[in-house]
Coordinates of C-alpha atoms in Angstrom, one line a residue:
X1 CA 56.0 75.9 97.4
X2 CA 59.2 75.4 98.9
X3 CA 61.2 75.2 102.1
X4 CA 63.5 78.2 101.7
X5 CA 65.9 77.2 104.8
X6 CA 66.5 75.3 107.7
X7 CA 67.7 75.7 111.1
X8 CA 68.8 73.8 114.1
X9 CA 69.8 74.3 118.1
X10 CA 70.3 71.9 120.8
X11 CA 71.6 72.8 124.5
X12 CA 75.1 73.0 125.8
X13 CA 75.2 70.1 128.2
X14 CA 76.0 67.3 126.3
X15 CA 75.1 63.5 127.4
X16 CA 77.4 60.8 126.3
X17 CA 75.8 57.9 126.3
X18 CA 78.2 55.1 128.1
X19 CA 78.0 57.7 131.2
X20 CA 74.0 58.3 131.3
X21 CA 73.8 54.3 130.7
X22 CA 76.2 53.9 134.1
X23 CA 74.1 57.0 136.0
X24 CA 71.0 54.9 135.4
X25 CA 72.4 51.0 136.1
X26 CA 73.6 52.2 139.1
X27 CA 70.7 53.3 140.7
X28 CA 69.6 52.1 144.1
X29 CA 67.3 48.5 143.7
X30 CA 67.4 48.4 139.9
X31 CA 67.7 44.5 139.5
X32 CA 70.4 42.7 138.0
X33 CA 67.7 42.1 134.8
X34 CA 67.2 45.7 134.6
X35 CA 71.0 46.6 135.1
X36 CA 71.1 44.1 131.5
X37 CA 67.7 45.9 129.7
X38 CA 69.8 49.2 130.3
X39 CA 72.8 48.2 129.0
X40 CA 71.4 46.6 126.1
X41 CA 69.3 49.7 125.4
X42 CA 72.2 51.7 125.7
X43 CA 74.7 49.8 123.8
X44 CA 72.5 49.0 120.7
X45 CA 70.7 51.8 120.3
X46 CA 73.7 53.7 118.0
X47 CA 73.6 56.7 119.9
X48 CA 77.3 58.4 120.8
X49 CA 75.8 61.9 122.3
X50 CA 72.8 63.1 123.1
X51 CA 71.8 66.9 124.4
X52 CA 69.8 68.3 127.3
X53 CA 68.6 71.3 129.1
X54 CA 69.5 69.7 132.4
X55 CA 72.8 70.3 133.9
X56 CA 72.5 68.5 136.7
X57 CA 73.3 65.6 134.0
X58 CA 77.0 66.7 132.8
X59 CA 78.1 65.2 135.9
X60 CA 78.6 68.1 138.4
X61 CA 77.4 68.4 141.9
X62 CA 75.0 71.7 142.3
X63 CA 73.5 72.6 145.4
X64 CA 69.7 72.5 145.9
X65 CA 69.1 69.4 142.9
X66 CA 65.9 68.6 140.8
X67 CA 66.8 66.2 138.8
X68 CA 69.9 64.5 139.7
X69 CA 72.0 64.1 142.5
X70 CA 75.4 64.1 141.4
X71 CA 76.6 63.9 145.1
X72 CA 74.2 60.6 146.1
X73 CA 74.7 59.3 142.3
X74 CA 70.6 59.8 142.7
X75 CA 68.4 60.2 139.8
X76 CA 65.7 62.4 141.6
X77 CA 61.7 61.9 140.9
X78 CA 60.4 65.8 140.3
X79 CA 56.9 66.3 139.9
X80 CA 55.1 67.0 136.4
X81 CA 54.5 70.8 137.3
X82 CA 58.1 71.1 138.3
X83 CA 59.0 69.8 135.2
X84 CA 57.0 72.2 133.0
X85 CA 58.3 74.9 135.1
X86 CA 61.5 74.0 133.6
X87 CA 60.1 73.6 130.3
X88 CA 58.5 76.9 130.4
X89 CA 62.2 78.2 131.1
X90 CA 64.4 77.0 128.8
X91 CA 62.5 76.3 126.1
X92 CA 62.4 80.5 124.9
X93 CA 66.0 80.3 124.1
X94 CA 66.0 76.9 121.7
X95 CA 62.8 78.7 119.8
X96 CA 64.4 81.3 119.3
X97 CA 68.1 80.4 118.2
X98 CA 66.7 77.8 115.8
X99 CA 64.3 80.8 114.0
X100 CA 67.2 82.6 114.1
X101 CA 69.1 80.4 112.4
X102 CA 66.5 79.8 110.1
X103 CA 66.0 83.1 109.0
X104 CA 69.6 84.1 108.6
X105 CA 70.1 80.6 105.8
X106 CA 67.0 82.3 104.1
X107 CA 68.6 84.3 101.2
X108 CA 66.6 87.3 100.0
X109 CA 64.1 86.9 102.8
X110 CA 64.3 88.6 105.8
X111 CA 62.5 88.7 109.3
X112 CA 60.0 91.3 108.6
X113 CA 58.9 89.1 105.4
X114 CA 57.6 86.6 107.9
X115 CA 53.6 86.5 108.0
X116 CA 52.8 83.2 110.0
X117 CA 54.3 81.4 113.0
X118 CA 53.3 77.7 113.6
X119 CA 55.2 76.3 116.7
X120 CA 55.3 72.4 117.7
X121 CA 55.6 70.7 120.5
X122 CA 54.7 67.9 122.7
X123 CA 57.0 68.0 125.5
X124 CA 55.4 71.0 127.9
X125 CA 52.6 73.0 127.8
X126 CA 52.2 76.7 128.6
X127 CA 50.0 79.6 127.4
X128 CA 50.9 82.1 125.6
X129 CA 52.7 79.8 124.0
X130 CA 55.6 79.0 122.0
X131 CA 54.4 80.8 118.7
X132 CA 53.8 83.6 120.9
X133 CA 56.7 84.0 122.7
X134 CA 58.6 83.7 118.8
X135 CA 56.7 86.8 117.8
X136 CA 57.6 88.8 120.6
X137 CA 61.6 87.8 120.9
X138 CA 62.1 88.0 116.8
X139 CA 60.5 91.8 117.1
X140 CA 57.6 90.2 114.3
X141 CA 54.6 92.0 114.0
X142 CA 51.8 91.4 116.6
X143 CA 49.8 91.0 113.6
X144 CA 51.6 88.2 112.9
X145 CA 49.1 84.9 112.4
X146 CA 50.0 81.9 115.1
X147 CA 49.4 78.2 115.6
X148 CA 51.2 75.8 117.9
X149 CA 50.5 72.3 116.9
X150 CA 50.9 70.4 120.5
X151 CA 51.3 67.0 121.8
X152 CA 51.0 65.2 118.5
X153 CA 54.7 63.6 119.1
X154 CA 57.7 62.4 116.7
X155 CA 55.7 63.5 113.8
X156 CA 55.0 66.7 114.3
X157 CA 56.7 68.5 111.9
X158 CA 54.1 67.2 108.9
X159 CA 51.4 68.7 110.4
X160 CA 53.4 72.0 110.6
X161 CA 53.9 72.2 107.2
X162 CA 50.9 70.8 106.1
X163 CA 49.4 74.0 107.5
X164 CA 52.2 76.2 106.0
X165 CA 51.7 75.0 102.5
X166 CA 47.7 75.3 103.2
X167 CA 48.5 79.3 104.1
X168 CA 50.9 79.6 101.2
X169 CA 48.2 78.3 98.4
X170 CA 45.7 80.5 100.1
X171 CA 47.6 83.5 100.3
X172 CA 50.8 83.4 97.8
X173 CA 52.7 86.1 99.2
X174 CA 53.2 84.5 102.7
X175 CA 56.7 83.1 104.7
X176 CA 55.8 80.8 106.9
X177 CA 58.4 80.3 110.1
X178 CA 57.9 77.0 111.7
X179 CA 59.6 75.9 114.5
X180 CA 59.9 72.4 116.8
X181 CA 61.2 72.3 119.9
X182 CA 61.1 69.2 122.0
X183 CA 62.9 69.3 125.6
X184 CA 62.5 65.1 125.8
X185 CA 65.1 64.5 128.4
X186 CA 63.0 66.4 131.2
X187 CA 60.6 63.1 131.2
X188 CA 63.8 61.3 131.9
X189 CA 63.6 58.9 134.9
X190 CA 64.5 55.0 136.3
X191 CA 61.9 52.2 136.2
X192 CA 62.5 48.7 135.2
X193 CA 60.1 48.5 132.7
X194 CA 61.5 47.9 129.5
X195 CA 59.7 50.9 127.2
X196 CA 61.0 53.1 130.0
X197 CA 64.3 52.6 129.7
X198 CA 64.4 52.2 125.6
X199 CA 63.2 55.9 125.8
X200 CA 65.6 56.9 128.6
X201 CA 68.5 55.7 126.0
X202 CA 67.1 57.9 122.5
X203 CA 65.2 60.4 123.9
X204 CA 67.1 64.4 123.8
X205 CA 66.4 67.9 123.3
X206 CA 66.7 70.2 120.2
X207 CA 65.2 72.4 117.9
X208 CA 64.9 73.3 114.7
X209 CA 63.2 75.6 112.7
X210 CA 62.0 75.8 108.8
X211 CA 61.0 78.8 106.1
X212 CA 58.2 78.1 104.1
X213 CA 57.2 80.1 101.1
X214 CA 55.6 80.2 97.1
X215 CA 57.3 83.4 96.7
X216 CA 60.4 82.6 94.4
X217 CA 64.0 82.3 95.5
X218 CA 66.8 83.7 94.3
X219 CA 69.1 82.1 91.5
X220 CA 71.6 80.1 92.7
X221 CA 69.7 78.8 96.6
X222 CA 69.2 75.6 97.1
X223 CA 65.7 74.5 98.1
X224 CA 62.8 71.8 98.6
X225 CA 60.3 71.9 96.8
X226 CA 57.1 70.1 98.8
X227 CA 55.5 67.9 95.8
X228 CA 53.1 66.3 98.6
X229 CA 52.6 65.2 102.1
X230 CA 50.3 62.1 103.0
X231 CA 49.2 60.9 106.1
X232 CA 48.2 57.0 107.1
X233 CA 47.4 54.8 110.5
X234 CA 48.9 51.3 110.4
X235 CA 46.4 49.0 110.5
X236 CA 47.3 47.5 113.8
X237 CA 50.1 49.1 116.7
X238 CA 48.0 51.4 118.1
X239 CA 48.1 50.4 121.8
X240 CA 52.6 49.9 120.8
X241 CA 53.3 53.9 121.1
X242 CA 51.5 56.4 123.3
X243 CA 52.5 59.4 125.2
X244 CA 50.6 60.2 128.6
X245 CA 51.1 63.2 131.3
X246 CA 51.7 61.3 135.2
X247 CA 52.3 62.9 138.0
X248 CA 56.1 62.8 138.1
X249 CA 56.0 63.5 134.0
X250 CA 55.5 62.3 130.9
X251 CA 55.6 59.0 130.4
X252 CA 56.3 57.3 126.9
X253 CA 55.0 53.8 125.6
X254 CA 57.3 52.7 122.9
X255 CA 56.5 48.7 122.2
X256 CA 59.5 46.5 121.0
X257 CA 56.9 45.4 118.5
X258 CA 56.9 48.8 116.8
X259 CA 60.0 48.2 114.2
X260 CA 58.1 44.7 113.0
X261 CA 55.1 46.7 112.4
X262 CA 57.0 49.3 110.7
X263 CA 58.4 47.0 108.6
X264 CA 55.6 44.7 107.4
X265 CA 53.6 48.1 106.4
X266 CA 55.6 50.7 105.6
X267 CA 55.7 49.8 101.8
X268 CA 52.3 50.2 101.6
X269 CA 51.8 53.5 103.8
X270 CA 54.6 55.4 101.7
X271 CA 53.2 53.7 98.3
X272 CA 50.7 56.9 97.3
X273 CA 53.5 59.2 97.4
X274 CA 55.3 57.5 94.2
X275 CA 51.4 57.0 93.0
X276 CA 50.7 60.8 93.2
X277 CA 50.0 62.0 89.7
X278 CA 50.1 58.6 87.9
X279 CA 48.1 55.7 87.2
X280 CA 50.9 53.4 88.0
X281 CA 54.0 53.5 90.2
X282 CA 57.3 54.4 88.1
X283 CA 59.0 51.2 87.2
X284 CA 62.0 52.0 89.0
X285 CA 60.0 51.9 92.6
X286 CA 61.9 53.4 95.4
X287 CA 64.9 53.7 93.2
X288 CA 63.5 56.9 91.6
X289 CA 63.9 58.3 95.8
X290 CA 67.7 59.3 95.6
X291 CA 67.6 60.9 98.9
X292 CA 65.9 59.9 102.6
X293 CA 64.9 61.7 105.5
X294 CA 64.1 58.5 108.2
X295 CA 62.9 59.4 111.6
X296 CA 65.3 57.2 113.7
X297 CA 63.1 56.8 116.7
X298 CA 65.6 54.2 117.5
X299 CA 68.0 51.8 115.5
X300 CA 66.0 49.0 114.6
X301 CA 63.3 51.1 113.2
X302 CA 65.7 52.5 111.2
X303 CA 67.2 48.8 110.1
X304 CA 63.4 47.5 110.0
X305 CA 62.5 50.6 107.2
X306 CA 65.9 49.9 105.6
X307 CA 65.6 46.5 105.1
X308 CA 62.0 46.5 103.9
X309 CA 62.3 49.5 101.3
X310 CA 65.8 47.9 100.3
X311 CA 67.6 51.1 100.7
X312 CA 71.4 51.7 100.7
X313 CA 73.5 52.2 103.9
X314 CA 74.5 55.6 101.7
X315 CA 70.4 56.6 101.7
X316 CA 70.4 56.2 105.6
X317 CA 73.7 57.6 106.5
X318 CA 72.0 61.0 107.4
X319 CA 69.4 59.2 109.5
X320 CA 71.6 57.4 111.0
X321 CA 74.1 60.3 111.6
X322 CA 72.0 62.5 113.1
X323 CA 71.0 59.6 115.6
X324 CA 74.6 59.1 116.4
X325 CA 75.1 62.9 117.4
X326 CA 71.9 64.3 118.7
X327 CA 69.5 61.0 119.6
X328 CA 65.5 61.4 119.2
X329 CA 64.5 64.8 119.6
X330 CA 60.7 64.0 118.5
X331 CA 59.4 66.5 116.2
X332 CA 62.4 68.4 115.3
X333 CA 64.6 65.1 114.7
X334 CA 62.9 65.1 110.7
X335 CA 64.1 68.7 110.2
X336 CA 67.8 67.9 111.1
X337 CA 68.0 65.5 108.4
X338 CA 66.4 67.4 106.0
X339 CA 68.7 70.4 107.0
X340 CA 71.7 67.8 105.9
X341 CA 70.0 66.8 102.6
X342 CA 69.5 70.7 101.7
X343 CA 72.7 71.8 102.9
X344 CA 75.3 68.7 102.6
X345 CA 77.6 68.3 105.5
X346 CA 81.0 68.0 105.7
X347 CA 80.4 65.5 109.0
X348 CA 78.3 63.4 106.5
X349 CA 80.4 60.2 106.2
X350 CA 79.8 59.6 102.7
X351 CA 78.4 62.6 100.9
X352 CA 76.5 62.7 98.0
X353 CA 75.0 65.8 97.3
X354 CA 75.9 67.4 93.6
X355 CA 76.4 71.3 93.5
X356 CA 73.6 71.7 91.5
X357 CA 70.7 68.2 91.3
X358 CA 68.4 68.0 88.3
X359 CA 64.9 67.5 89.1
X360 CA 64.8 64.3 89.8
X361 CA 67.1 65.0 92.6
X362 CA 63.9 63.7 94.7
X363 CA 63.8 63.1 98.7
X364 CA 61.2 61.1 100.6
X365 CA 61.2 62.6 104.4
X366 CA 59.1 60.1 106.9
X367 CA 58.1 60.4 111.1
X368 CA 56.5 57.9 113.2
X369 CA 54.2 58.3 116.1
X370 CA 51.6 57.9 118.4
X371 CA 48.7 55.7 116.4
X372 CA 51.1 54.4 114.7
X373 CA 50.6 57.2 112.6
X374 CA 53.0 57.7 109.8
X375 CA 53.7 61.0 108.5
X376 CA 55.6 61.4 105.2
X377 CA 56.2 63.8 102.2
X378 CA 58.1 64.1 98.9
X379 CA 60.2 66.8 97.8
X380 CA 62.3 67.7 94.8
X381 CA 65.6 69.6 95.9
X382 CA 66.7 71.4 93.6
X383 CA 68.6 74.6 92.7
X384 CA 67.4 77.4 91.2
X385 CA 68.2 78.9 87.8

C-alpha cells in the first residue's frame, strides 16, 4: 500500500504575520496585557505568512464588509451561519485544485482510475458534502464510493488514510483520492483570552490532497509506502484542546500546557510504531527514523517533540518550514510535509533527500488533536525498481 502522490493548494490572499498581529493589537478596548499576549503570540510563534479565503484581510477597503473593516481598522463579529455560508463558497475551489494536483503527480494513474473519495474536514459543515462535490467537479463516476471524515481536527488526515488502506486490503484494485481542506481563518476573531489569540496567530487555510493505492507504480516514482498507523490518548490533556461551534464561530481551546504534555508522553505514544513486528525496539531507537513529518500546531510543540525524541534541527526543517510559509492549516498541515519528504524541495533549507533511498529510507509522520489524541504512522519512501 502506498501513497502514490501528493498535492497541495492554499488561497491567494496572503497574511503576513507582523500586519495581522498589528490589525488585532489595535483593536478598540484590547488592554494593554492583551496588546502584549498578541504580540508575544505573534512574534514567537515562527510564522512569516499565512493564507486565507478572506480578502477583506490583505488590507483593502471593500464595500458592504463581513469580516473586517479595513476603513474603521474593525475586526467585525459575523455570525456562525454567515461564516459557513462562506465556507460552503470557497471551499469547492481548494477541493478541487488540490485533487487536481494530486492526480496530475500520480504517474500511470489517471482520474478515471479513481474508485473512492474520502474528504476531511472540521472547519464548516454542509450536505452534500465535500466528497460529493469532488465527484461531481473531477467528472468521477457517480458510482464512485464517498466518506467525509468531519470535525475530528489537526489529525484528520490518519483517519483518512486509515480508511483508504482498509479499502485497498479489501479490494486490491482500488485508488483512493483523499482530500483535507480546512478554511481555519474564518473562526478568526479578537478576545483577550489567551488560547484565543494563540490560535488567531497559527491558524490558516489550505488544502491538500493524497493518492492511495496497492496497485503497483511504475519504475522509477517515488512513493510511501504505509508500514502502519497507530492511534493513542494521552493519559491526561483532555480538557487542554477542544474545538466547539458558538454563535459567532468556532471557537478553539488550545491550553499552554499542551507542548509539556506532548513532551513528557510522546516517547511513549510513538513507541509501538518502532515495536511493530519485533519483540524489542531496534537498538538504534529513533535513529533508525531518517525522516519526520511533525504537525507544528505551533512552535513550542514542535521544540517540546524535538527536544524529547532528541531529533536534529535537519529532521524538523520541513516542519518547521512549512510552519514558516503556510501556519496551521489543521488536517491538511501533515500532508504538506509529507508532500516535501516525497518530493524534496528546492525551498527546503537544508535538503536531504537522495535520488533514489534504500529501504530504510524510513519517515515517521505524527498530528495532534482534540483528546489529546495523537495520530501517527510509519512509512518507507522509497523508489521503485
Amino acid at each position: 500500500m502506498s501513497i502514490r502522490s501528493i498535492g497541495t493548494a492554499v488561497p491567494p490572499t496572503v497574511l503576513e504575520q507582523p500586519r495581522v498581529a498589528e490589525l488585532f493589537s489595535q483593536q478598540p478596548g484590547t488592554s494593554r496585557l492583551a496588546q502584549r499576549l498578541i504580540a508575544s503570540a505573534f512574534g514567537a510563534s515562527a510564522i512569516d505568512r499565512r493564507h486565507t479565503v478572506i480578502p477583506e484581510l490583505d488590507g483593502e477597503a471593500r464595500p458592504d464588509p463581513v469580516f473586517v473593516d479595513v476603513a474603521a481598522g474593525s475586526i467585525l463579529s459575523p455570525s456562525t451561519g454567515t461564516r459557513n455560508e462562506v465556507y460552503v463558497r470557497e471551499v469547492r475551489p481548494l477541493l478541487r485544485e488540490a485533487a487536481e494536483a494530486a492526480i496530475a503527480a500520480a504517474s500511470g494513474l489517471e482520474r478515471g482510475d479513481i474508485t473512492h473519495v474520502i474528504t476531511v474536514s472540521c472547519t464548516g459543515f454542509m450536505a452534500p458534502g465535500p466528497e460529493y462535490l469532488l465527484v461531481r467537479d473531477l467528472g468521477l463516476a457517480p458510482s464512485t464510493r464517498r466518506l467525509h471524515v468531519g470535525f475530528m481536527g489537526c489529525y484528520g488526515a490518519f483517519p483518512a488514510l486509515r480508511a483508504a488502506v482498509s479499502t485497498c486490503v479489501a479490494e486490491p484494485d482500488a485508488v483512493v483520492l483523499i482530500v483535507c481542506v480546512e478554511l481555519c481563518s474564518l473562526h478568526l476573531r479578537t478576545s483577550e483570552d489567551p488560547d484565543t489569540i494563540v490560535a488567531s496567530s497559527v491558524f490558516a487555510d489550505g488544502a491538500a490532497a493524497a493518492i492511495v493505492s496497492a496497485r503497483p507504480a511504475p519504475a522509477g516514482e517515488t512513493v510511501l509506502d504505509v508500514d502502519r498507523l497507530d492511534t493513542t490518548l494521552t493519559a491526561t490533556g483532555e480538557a487542554e484542546m477542544a474545538w466547539t461551534i458558538g454563535d459567532l464561530g468556532f471557537e478553539m481551546v488550545l491550553s499552554n500546557a499542551v507542548p509539556r504534555i506532548l513532551e513528557e508522553q510522546i516517547d511513549e505514544a510513538l513507541r509501538p510504531l518502532l515495536e511493530a513486528g519485533s519483540s524489542s525496539p531496534p537498538e538504534e531507537g529513533w535513529a533508525a527514523i531518517r525522516h519526520w513529518a511533525i504537525h507544528p500546531g505551533g512552535r513550542a510543540i514542535l521544540d517540546r517533540v524535538q527536544r524529547a525524541l532528541d531529533l536534529t534541527d535537519r529532521q524538523l526543517a520541513p516542519s518547521r518550514e512549512i510552519l514558516r510559509s503556510y501556519g496551521n492549516m489543521s488536517s491538511a498541515t501533515v500532508l504538506f510535509i509529507l508532500q516535501r519528504i516525497l518530493t524534496g524541495s528546492e525551498n527546503d533549507p537544508e535538503p536531504e533527500l537522495d535520488p533514489a533511498p534504500d529501504a530504510s529510507d524510513r519517515v515517521l509522520a505524527v498530528a495532534f488533536g482534540p483528546g489529546l489524541t495523537v495520530e501517527s504512522g510509519l512509512f518507507t519512501r522509497r523508489v521503485v525498481s
